PDB file of C-alpha atoms in Angstrom:
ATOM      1  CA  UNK A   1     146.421 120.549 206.454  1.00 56.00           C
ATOM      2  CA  UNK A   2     148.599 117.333 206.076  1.00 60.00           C
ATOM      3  CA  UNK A   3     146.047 115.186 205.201  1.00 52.00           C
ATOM      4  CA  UNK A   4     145.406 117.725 202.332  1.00 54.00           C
ATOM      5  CA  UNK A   5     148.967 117.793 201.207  1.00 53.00           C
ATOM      6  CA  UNK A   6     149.126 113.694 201.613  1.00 47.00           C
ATOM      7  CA  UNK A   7     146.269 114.007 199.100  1.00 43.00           C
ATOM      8  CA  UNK A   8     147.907 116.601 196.840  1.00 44.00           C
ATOM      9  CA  UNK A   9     151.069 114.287 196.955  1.00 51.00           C
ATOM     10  CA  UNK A  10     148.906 110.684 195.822  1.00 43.00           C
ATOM     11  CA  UNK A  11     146.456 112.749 193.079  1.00 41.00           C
ATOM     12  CA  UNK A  12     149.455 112.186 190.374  1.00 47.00           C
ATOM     13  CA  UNK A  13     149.810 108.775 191.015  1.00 44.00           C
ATOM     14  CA  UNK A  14     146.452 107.569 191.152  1.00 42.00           C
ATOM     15  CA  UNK A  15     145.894 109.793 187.867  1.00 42.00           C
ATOM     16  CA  UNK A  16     148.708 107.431 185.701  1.00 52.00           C
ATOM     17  CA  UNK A  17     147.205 104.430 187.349  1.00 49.00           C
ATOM     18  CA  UNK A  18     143.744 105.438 186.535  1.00 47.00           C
ATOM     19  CA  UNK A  19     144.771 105.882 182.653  1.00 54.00           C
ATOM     20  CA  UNK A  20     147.148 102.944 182.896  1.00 55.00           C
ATOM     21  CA  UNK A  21     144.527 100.438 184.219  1.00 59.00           C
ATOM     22  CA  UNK A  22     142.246 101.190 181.078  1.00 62.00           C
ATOM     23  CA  UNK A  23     144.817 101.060 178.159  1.00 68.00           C
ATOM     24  CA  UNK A  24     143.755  98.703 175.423  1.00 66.00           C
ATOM     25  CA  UNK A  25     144.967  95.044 175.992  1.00 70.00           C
ATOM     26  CA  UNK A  26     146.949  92.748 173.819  1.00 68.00           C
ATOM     27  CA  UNK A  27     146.090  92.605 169.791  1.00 67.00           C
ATOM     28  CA  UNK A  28     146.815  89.186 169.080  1.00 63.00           C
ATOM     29  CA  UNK A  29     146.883  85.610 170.525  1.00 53.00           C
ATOM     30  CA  UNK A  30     150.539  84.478 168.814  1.00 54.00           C
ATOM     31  CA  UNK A  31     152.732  87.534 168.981  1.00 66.00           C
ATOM     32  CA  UNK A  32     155.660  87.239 167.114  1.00 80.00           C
ATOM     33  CA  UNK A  33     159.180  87.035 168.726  1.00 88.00           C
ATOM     34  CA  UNK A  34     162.561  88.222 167.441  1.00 90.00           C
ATOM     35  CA  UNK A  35     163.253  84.714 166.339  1.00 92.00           C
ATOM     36  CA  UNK A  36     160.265  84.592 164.246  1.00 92.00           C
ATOM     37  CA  UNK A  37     160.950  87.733 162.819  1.00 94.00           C
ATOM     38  CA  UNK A  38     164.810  87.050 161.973  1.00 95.00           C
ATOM     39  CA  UNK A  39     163.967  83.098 161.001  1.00 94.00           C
ATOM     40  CA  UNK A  40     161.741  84.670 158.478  1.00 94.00           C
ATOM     41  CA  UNK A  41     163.575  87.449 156.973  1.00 95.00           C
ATOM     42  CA  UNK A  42     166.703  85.184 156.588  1.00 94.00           C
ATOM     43  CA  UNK A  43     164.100  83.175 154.654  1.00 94.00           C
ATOM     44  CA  UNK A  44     163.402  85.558 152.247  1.00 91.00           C
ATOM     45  CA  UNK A  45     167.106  85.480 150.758  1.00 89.00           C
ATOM     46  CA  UNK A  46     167.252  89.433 150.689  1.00 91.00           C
ATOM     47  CA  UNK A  47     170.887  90.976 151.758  1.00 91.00           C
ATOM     48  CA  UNK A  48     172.261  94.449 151.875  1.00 93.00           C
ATOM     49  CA  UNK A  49     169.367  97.630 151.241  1.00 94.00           C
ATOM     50  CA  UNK A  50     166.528  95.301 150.152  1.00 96.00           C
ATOM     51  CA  UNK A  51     167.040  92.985 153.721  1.00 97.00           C
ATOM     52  CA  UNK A  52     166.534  95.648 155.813  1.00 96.00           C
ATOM     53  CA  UNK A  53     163.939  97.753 153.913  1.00 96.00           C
ATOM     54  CA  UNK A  54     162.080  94.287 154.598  1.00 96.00           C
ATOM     55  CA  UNK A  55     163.113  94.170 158.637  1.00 96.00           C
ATOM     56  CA  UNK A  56     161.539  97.396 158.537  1.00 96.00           C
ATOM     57  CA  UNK A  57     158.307  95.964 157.324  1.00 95.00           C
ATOM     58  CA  UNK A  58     158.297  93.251 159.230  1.00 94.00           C
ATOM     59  CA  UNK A  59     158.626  94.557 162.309  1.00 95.00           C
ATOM     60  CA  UNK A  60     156.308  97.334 161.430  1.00 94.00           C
ATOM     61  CA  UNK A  61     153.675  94.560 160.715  1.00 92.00           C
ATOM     62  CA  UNK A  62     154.799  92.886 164.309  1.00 93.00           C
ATOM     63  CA  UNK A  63     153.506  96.300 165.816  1.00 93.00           C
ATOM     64  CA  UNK A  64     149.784  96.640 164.064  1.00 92.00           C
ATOM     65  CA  UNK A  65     148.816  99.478 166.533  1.00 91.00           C
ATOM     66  CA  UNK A  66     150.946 102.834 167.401  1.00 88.00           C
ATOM     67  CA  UNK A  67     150.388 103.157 171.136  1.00 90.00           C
ATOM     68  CA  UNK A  68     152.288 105.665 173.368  1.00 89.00           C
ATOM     69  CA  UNK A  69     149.554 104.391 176.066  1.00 87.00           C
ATOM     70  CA  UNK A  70     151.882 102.096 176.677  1.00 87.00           C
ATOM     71  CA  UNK A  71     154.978 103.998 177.504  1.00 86.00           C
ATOM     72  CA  UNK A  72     156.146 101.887 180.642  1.00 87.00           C
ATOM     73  CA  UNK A  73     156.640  98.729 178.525  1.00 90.00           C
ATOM     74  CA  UNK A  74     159.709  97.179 177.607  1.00 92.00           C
ATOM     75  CA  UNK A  75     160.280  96.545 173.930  1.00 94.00           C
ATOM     76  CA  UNK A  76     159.867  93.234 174.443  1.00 93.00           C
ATOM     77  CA  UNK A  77     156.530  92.970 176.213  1.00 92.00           C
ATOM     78  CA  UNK A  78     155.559  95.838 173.398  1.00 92.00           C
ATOM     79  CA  UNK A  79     156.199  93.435 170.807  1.00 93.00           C
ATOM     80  CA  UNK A  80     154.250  90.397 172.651  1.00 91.00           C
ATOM     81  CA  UNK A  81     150.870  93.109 172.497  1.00 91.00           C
ATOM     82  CA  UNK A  82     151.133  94.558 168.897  1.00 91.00           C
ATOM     83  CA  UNK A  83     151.782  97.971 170.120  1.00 91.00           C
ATOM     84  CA  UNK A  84     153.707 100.265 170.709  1.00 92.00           C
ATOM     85  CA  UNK A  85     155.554 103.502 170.221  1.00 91.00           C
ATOM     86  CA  UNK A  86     159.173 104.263 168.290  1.00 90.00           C
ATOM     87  CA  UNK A  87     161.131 103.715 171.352  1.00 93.00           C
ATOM     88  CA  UNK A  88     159.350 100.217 171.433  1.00 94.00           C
ATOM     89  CA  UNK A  89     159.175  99.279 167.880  1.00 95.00           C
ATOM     90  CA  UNK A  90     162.399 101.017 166.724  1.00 96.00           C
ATOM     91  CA  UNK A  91     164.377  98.948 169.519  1.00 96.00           C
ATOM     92  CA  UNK A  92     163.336  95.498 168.007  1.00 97.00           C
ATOM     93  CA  UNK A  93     164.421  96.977 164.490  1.00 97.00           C
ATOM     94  CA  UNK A  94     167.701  97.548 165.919  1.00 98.00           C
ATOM     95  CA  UNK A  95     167.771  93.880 167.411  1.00 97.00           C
ATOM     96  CA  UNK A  96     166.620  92.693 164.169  1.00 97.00           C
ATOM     97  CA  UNK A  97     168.901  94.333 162.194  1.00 98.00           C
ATOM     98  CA  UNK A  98     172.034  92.882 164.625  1.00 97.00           C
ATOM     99  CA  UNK A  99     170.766  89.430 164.769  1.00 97.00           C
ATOM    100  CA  UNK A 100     170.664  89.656 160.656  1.00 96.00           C
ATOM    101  CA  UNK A 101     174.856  90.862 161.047  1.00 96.00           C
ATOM    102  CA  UNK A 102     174.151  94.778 159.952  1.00 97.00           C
ATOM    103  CA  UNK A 103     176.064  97.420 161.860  1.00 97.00           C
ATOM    104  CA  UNK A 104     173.254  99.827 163.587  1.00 97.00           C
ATOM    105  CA  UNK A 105     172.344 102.377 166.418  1.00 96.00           C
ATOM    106  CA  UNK A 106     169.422 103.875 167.783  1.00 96.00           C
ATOM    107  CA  UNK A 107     169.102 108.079 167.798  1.00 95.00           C
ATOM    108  CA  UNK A 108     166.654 110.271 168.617  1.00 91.00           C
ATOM    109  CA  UNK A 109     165.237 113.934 168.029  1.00 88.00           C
ATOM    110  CA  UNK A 110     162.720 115.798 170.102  1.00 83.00           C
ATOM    111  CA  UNK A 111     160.493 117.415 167.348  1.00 80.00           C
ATOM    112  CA  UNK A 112     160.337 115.794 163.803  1.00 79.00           C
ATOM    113  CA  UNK A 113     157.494 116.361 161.306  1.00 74.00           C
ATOM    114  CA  UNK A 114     156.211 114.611 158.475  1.00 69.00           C
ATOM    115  CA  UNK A 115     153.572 111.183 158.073  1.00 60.00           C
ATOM    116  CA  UNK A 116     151.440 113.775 155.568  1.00 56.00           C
ATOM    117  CA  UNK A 117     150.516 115.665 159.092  1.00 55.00           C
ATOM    118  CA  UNK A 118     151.359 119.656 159.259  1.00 49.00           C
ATOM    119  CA  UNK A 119     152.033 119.585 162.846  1.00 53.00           C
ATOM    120  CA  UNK A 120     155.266 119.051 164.854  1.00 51.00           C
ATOM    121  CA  UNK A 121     155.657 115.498 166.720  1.00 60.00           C
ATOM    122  CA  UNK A 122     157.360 115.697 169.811  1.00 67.00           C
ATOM    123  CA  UNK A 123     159.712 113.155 170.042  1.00 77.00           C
ATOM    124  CA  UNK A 124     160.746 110.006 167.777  1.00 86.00           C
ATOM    125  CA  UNK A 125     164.004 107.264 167.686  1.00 91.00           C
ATOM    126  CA  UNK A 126     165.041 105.510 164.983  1.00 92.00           C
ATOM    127  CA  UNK A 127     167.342 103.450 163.364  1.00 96.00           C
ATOM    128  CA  UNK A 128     170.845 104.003 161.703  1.00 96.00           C
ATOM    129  CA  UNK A 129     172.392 101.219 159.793  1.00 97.00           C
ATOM    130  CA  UNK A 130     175.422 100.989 158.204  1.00 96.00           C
ATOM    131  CA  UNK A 131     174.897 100.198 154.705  1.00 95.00           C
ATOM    132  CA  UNK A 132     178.049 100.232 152.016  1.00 91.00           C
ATOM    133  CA  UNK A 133     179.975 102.165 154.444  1.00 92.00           C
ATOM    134  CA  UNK A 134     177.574 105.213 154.900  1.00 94.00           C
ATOM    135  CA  UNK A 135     174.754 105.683 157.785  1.00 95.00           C
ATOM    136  CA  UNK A 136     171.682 105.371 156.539  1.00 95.00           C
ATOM    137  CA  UNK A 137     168.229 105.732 158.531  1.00 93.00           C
ATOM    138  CA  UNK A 138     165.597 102.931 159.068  1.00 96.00           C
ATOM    139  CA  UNK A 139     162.393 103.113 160.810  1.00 93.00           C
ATOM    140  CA  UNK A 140     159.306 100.586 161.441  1.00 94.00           C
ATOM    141  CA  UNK A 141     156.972 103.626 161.729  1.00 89.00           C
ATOM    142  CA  UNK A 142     154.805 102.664 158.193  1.00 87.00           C
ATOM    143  CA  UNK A 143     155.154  99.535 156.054  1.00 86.00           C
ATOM    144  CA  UNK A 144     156.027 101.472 152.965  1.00 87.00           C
ATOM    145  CA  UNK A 145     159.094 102.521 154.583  1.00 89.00           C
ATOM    146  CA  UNK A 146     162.413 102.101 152.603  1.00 92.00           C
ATOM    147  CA  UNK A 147     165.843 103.388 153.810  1.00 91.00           C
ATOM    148  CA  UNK A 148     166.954 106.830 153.522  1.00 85.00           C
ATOM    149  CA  UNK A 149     163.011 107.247 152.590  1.00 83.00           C
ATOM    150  CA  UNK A 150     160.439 107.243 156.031  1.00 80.00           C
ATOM    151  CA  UNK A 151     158.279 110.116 155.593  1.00 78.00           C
ATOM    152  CA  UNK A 152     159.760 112.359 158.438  1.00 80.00           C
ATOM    153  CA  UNK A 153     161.963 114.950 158.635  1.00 79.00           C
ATOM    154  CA  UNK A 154     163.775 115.655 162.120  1.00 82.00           C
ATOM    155  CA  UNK A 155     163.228 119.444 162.808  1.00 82.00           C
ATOM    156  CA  UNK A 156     165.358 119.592 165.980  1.00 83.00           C
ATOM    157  CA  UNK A 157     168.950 117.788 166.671  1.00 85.00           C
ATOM    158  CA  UNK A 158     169.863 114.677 166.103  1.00 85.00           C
ATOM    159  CA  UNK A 159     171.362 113.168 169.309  1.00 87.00           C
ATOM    160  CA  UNK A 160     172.362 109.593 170.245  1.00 90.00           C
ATOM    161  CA  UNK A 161     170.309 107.530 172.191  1.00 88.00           C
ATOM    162  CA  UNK A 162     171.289 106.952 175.433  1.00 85.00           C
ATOM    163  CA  UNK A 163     170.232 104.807 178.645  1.00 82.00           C
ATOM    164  CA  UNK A 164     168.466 107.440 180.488  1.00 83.00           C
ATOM    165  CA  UNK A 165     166.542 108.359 176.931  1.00 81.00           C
ATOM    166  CA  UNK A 166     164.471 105.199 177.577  1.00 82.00           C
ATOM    167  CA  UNK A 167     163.357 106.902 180.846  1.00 83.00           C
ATOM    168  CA  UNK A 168     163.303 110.719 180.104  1.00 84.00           C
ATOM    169  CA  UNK A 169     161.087 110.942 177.429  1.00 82.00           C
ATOM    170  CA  UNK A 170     158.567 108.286 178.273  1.00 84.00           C
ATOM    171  CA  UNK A 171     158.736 110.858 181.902  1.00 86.00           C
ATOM    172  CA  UNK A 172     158.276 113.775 179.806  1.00 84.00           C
ATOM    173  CA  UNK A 173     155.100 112.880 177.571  1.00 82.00           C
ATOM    174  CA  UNK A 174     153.260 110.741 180.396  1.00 86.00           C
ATOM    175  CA  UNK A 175     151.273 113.947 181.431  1.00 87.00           C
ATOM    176  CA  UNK A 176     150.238 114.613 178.076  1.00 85.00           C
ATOM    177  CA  UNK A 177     148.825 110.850 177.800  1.00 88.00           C
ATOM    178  CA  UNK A 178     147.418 111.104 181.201  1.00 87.00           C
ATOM    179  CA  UNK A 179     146.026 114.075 180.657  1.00 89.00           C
ATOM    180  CA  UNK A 180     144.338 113.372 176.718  1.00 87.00           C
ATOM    181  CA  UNK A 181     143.234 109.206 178.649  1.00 88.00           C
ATOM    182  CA  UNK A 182     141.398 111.667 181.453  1.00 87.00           C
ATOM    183  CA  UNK A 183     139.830 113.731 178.605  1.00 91.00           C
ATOM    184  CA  UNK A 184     138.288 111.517 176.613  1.00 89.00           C
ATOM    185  CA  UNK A 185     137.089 109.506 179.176  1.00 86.00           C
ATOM    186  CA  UNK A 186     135.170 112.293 180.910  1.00 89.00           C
ATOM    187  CA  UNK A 187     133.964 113.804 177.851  1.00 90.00           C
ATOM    188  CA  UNK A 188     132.694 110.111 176.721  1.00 87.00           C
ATOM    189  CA  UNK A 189     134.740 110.278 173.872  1.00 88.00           C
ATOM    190  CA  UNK A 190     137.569 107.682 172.389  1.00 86.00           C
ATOM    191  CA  UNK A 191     141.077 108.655 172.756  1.00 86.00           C
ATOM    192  CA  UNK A 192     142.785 110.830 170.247  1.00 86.00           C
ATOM    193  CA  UNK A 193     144.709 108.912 167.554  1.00 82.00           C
ATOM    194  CA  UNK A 194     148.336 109.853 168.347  1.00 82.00           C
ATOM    195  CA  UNK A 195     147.529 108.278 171.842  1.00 88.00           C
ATOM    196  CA  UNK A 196     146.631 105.017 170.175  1.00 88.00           C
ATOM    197  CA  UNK A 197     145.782 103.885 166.700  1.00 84.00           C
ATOM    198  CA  UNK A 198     145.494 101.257 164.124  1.00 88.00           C
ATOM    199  CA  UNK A 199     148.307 101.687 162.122  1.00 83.00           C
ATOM    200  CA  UNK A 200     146.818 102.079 158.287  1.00 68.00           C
TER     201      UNK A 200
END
């Protein structure tokens, strides 16, 4: 009976480890860095709206694959492999825009829809900046982006992001990666896209 709950107890663990050891590695052999990114938007001569519609696609172009297979890493080491997810990508838009002087903050909603898909997304931070004295969002989820303008509409609150958001939600959507990883590799089949994609 205990060695059957002692099993119980390790199945979760060696489940995320399972799908963790088989995510996709690295994209690219020279990732870029924050200072590459900053050196060359400062390059560009851009200011005000038009700098940070292009910090949105540079760092969108930093991150060529959308990956919540990755949830553990830091934004950092998310950068480094090409991929990640908003919390990743959306965090070194919000370091970007600082380095460049612009006023910004990260915030969050649990459900927003848009990206031409009918369904509901759970989950997704992005960027305000403070442009001409007014709030305005910025995201690095598409390179078309442009501020005020990023194809998705939240459908639940708006809320700040806090420290323990970086932990909670990654906590709350592992199952669902674990679980669609599990899927597709028992049924033979490649994961679905919103676990990991090129971005297009």
């Amino acid at each position: 009976m205990r060695m059957r709950k002692c099993l119980w107890t390790l199945l979760p663990a060696v489940l995320v480890a399972g799908a963790a050891v088989g995510a996709p590695r690295p994209v690219r052999r020279h990732a870029s860095t924050l200072t590459d990114i900053v050196g060359r938007l400062r390059a560009g001569g851009a200011d005000g709206r038009e700098l940070v519609d292009a910090a949105m696609a540079e760092v969108c172009a930093a991150f060529p694959y959308d990956s919540v297979w990755h949830l553990w890493e830091t934004p950092a080491k998310a950068l480094a492999g090409g991929r990640g997810w908003s919390h990743q990508y959306n965090t070194i838009l919000l370091r970007v825009l600082r380095l460049l002087g612009f006023e910004a903050r990260l915030v969050h909603a649990a459900r927003v829809r848009g990206w031409r898909r009918p369904w509901f997304f759970t989950s997704h931070t992005w960027v305000k900046v403070r442009l001409d004295g007014r709030w305005v969002d910025a995201c690095a989820s598409r390179p078309g982006n442009r501020v005020g303008d990023l194809g998705f509409l939240p459908v639940s609150d708006e809320l700040p992001y806090r420290g323990s958001t970086r932990y909670t939600v990654p906590l709350a959507l592992a199952p669902f990666v674990v679980a669609a990883v599990w899927r597709a590799r028992l049924g033979g089949r490649d994961v679905p896209d919103w676990v990991y994609h090129a971005r297009g």
